[in-house]
Short mmCIF file of N, CA and C in Angstrom, two decimals:
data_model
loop_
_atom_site.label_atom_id
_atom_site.label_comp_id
_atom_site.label_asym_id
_atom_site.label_seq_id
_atom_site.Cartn_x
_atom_site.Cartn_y
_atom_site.Cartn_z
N UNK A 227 5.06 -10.22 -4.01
CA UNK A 227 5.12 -10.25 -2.56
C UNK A 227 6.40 -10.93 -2.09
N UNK A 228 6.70 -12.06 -2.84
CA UNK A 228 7.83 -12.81 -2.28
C UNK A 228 9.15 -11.48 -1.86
N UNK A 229 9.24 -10.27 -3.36
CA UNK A 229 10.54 -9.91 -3.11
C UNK A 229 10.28 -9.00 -1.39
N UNK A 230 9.15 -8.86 -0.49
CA UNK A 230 9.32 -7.81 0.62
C UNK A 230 9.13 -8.68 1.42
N UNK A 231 8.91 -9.60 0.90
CA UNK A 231 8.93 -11.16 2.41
C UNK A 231 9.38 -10.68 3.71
N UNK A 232 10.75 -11.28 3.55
CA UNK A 232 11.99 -10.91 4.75
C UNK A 232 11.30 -9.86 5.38
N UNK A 233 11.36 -8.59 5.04
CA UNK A 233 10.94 -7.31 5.33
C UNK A 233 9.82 -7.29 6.13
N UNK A 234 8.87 -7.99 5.66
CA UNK A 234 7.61 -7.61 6.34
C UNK A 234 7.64 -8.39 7.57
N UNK A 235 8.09 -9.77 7.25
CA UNK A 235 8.11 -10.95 8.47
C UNK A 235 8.95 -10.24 9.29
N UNK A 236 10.04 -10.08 9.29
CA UNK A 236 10.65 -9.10 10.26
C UNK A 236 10.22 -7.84 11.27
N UNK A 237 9.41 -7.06 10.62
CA UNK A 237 8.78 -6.13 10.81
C UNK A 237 7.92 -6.67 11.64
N UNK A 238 7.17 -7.56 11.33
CA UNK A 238 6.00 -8.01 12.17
C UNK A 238 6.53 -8.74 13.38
N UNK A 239 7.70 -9.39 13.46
CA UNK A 239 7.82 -10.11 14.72
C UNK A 239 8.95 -9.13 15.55
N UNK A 240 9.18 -7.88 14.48
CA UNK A 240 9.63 -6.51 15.46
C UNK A 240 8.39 -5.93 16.01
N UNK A 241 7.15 -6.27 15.99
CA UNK A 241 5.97 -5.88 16.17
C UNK A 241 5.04 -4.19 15.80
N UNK A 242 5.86 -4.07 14.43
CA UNK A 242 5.40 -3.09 13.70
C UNK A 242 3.72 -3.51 12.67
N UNK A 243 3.12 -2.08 12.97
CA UNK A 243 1.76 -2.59 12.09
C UNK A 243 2.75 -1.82 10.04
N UNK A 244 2.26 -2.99 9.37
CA UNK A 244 2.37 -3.23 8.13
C UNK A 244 0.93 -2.61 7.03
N UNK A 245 1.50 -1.87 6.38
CA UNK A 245 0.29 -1.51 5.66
C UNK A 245 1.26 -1.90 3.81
N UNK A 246 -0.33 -2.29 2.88
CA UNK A 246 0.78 -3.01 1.61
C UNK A 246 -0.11 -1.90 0.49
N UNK A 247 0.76 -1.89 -0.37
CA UNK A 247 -0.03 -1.10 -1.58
C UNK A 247 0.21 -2.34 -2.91
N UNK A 248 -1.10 -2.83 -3.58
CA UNK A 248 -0.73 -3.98 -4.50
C UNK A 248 -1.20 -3.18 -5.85
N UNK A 249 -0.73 -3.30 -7.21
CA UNK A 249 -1.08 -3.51 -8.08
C UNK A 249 -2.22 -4.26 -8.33
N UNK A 250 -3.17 -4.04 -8.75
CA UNK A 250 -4.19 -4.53 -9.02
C UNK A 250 -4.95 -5.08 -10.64
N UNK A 251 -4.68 -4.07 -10.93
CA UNK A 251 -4.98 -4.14 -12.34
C UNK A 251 -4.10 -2.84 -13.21
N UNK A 252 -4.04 -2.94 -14.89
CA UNK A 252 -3.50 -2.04 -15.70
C UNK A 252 -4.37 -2.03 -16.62
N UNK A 253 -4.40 -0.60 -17.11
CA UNK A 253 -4.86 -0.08 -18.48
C UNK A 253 -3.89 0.05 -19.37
N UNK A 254 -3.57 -0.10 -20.38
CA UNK A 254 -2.11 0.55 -20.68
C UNK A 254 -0.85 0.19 -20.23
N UNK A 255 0.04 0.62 -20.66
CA UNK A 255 1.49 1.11 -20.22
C UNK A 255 1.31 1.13 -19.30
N UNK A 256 2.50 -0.03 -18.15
CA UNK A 256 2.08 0.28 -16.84
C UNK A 256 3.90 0.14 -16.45
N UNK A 257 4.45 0.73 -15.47
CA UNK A 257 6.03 0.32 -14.92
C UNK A 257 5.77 -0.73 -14.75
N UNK A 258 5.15 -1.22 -14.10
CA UNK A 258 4.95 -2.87 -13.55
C UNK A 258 3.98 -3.37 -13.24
N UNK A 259 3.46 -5.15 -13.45
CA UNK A 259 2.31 -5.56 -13.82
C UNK A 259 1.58 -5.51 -12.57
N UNK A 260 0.10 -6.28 -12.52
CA UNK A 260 -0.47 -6.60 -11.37
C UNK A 260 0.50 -7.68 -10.35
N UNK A 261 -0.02 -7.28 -9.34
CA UNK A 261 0.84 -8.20 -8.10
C UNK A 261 2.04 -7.41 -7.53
N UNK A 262 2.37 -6.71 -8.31
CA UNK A 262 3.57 -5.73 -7.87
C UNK A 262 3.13 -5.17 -6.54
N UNK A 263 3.89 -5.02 -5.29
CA UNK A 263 3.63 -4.76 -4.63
C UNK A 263 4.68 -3.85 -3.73
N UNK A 264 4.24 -2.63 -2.72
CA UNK A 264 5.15 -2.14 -1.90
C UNK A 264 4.16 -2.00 -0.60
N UNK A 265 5.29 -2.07 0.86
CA UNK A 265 4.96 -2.45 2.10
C UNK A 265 5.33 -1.09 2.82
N UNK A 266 5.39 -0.69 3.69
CA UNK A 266 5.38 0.43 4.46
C UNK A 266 4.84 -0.05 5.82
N UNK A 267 6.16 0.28 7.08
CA UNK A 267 5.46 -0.26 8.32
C UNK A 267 5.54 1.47 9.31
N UNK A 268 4.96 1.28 10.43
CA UNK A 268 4.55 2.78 11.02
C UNK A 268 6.08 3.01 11.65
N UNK A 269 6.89 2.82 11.50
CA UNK A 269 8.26 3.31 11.83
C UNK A 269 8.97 3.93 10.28
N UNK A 270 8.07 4.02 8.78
CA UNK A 270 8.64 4.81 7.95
C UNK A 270 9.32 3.84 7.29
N UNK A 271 9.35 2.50 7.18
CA UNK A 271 10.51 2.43 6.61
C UNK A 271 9.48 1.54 5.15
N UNK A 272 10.31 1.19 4.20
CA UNK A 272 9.80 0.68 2.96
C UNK A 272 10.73 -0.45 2.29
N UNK A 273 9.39 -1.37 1.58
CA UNK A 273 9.89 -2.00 0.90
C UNK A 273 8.99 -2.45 -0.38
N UNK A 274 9.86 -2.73 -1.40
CA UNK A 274 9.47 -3.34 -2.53
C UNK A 274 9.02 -1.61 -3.52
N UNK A 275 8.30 -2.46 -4.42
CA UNK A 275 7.97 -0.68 -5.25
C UNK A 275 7.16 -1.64 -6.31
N UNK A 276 6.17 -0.31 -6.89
CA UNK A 276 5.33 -0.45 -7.62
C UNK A 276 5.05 -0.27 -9.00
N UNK A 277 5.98 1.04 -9.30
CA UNK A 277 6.16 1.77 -10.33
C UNK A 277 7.74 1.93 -10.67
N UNK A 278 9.00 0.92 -9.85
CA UNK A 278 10.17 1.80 -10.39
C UNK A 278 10.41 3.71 -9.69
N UNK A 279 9.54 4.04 -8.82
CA UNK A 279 9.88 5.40 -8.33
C UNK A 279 9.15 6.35 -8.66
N UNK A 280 8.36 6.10 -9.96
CA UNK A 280 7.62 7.24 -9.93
C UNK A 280 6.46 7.72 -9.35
N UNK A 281 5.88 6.97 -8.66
CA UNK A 281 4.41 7.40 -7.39
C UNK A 281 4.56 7.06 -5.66
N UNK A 282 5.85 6.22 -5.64
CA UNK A 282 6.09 5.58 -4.78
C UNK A 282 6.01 6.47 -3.15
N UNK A 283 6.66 7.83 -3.52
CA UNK A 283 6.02 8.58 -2.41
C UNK A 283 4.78 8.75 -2.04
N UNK A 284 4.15 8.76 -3.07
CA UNK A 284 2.30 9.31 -3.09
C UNK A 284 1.87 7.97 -2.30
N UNK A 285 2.31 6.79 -2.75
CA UNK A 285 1.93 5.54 -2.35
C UNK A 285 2.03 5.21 -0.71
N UNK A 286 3.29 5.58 -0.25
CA UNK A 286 3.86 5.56 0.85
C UNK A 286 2.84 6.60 1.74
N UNK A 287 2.03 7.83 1.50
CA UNK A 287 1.61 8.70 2.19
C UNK A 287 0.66 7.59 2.34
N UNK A 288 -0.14 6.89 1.11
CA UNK A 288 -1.40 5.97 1.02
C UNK A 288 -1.22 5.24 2.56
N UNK A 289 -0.17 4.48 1.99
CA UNK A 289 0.37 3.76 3.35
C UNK A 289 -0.52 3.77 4.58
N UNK A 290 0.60 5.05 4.80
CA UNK A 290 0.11 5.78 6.78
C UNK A 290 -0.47 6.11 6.45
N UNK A 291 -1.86 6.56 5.66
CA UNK A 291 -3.33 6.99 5.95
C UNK A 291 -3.54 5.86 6.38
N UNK A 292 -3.87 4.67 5.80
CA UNK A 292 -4.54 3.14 6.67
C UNK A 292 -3.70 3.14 7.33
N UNK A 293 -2.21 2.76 7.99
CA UNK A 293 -2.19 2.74 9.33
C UNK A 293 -2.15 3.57 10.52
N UNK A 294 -2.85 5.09 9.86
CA UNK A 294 -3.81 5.82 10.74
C UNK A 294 -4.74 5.28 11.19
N UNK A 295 -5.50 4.92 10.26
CA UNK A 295 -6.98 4.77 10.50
C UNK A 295 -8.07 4.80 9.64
N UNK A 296 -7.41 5.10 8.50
CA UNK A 296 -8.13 5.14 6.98
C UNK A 296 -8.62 4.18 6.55
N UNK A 297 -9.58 3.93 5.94
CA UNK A 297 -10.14 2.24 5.18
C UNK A 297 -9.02 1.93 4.28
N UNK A 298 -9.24 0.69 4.17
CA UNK A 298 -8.12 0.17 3.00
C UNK A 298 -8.95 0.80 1.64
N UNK A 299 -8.44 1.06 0.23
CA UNK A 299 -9.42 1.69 -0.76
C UNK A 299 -7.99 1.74 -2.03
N UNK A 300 -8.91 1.86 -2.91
CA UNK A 300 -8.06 1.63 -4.43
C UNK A 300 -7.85 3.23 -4.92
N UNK A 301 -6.29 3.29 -4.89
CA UNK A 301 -6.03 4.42 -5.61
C UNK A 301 -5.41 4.57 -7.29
N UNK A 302 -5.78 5.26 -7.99
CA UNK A 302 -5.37 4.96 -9.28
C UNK A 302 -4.63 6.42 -9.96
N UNK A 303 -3.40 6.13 -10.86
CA UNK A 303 -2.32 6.58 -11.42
C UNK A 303 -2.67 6.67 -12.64
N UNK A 304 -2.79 7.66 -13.15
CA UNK A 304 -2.89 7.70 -14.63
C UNK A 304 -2.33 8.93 -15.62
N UNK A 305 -1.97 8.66 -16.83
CA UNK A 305 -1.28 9.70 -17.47
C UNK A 305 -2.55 11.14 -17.75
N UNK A 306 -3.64 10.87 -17.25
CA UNK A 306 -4.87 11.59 -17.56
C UNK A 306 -4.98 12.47 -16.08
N UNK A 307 -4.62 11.79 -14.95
CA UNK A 307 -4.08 12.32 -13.94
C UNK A 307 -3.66 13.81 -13.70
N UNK A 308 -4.53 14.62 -12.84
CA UNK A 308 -3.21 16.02 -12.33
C UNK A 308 -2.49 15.37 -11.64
N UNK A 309 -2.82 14.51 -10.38
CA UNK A 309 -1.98 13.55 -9.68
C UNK A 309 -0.49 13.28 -9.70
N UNK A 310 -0.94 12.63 -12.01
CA UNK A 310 -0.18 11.61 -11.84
C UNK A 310 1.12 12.29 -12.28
N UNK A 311 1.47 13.38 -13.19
CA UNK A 311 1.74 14.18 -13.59
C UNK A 311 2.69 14.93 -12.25
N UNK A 312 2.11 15.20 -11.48
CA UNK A 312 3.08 15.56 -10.14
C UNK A 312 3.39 14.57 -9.33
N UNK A 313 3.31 13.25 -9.34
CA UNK A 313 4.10 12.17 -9.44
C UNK A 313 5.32 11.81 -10.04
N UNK A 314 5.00 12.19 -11.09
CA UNK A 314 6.36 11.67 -12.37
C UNK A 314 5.88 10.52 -12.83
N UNK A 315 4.41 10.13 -13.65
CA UNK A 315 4.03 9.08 -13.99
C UNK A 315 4.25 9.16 -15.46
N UNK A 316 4.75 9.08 -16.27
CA UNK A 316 4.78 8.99 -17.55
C UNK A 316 4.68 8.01 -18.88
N UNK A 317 3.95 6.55 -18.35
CA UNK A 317 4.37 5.91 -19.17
C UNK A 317 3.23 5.63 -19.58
N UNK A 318 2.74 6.63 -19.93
CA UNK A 318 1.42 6.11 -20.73
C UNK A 318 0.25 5.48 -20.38
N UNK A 319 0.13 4.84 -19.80
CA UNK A 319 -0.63 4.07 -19.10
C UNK A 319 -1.85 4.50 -17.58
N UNK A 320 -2.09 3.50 -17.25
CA UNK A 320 -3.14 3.82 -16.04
C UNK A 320 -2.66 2.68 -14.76
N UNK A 321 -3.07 2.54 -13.43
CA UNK A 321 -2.56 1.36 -12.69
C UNK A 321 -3.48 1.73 -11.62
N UNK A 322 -4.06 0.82 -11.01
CA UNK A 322 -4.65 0.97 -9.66
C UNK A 322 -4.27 0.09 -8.86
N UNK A 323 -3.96 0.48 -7.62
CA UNK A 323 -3.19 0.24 -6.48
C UNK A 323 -4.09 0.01 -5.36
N UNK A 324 -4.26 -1.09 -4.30
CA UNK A 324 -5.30 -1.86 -3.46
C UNK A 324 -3.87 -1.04 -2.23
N UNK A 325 -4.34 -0.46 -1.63
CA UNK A 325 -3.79 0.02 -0.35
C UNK A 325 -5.03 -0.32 0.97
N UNK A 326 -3.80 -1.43 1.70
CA UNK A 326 -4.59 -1.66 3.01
C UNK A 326 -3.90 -2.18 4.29
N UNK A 327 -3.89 -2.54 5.52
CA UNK A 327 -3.75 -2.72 6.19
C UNK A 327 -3.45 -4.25 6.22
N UNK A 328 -2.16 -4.37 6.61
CA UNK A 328 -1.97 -6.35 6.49
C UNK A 328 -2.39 -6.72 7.94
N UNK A 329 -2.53 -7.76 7.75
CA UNK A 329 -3.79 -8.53 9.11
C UNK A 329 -3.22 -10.20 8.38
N UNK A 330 -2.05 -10.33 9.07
CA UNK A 330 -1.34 -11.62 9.36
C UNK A 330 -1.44 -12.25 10.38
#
């Protein structure tokens, strides 16, 4: 979280709603551990990353579903995946991602 700090605090006292996608847990081979995190505010813009690039779009759609109006809910990446596969997930592994709505 620390590295989207700036970003988000900014964002928020630009008075943008913030939605976060966290790492949660890994099975396997993962790009990056739990806690990893990426931010997305309703003006499109992004920060931080989860995977190094490879789901990060899919993640970002996650995003703006909750700051549509979507529940916050756990999405998961895996090489077992059709998903993950049209992602560009390749490293073997599995990762689930806590996408929700920040409420600072």
């Amino acid at each position: 979280m620390r590295e989207i700090l700036g970003d988000v605090e900014r964002w928020l006292a630009d008075g943008c709603e913030v939605a976060t996608g966290t790492v949660v847990a890994v099975d396997g081979s993962s790009p990056r551990g739990p806690g990893a995190v990426l931010a997305v505010n309703d003006r499109g813009e992004v920060a931080g990353s989860v995977s190094g690039g490879c789901v990060e779009g899919a993640l970002v759609e996650e995003c703006q579903a909750v700051l549509a109006g979507a529940p916050p809910h756990v999405v998961t990446y895996g090489v077992s995946d059709d998903e993950a596969f049209a992602v560009g997930l390749t490293c073997g592994g599995t990762f689930h991602i806590f996408v929700e709505r920040l409420a600072w």
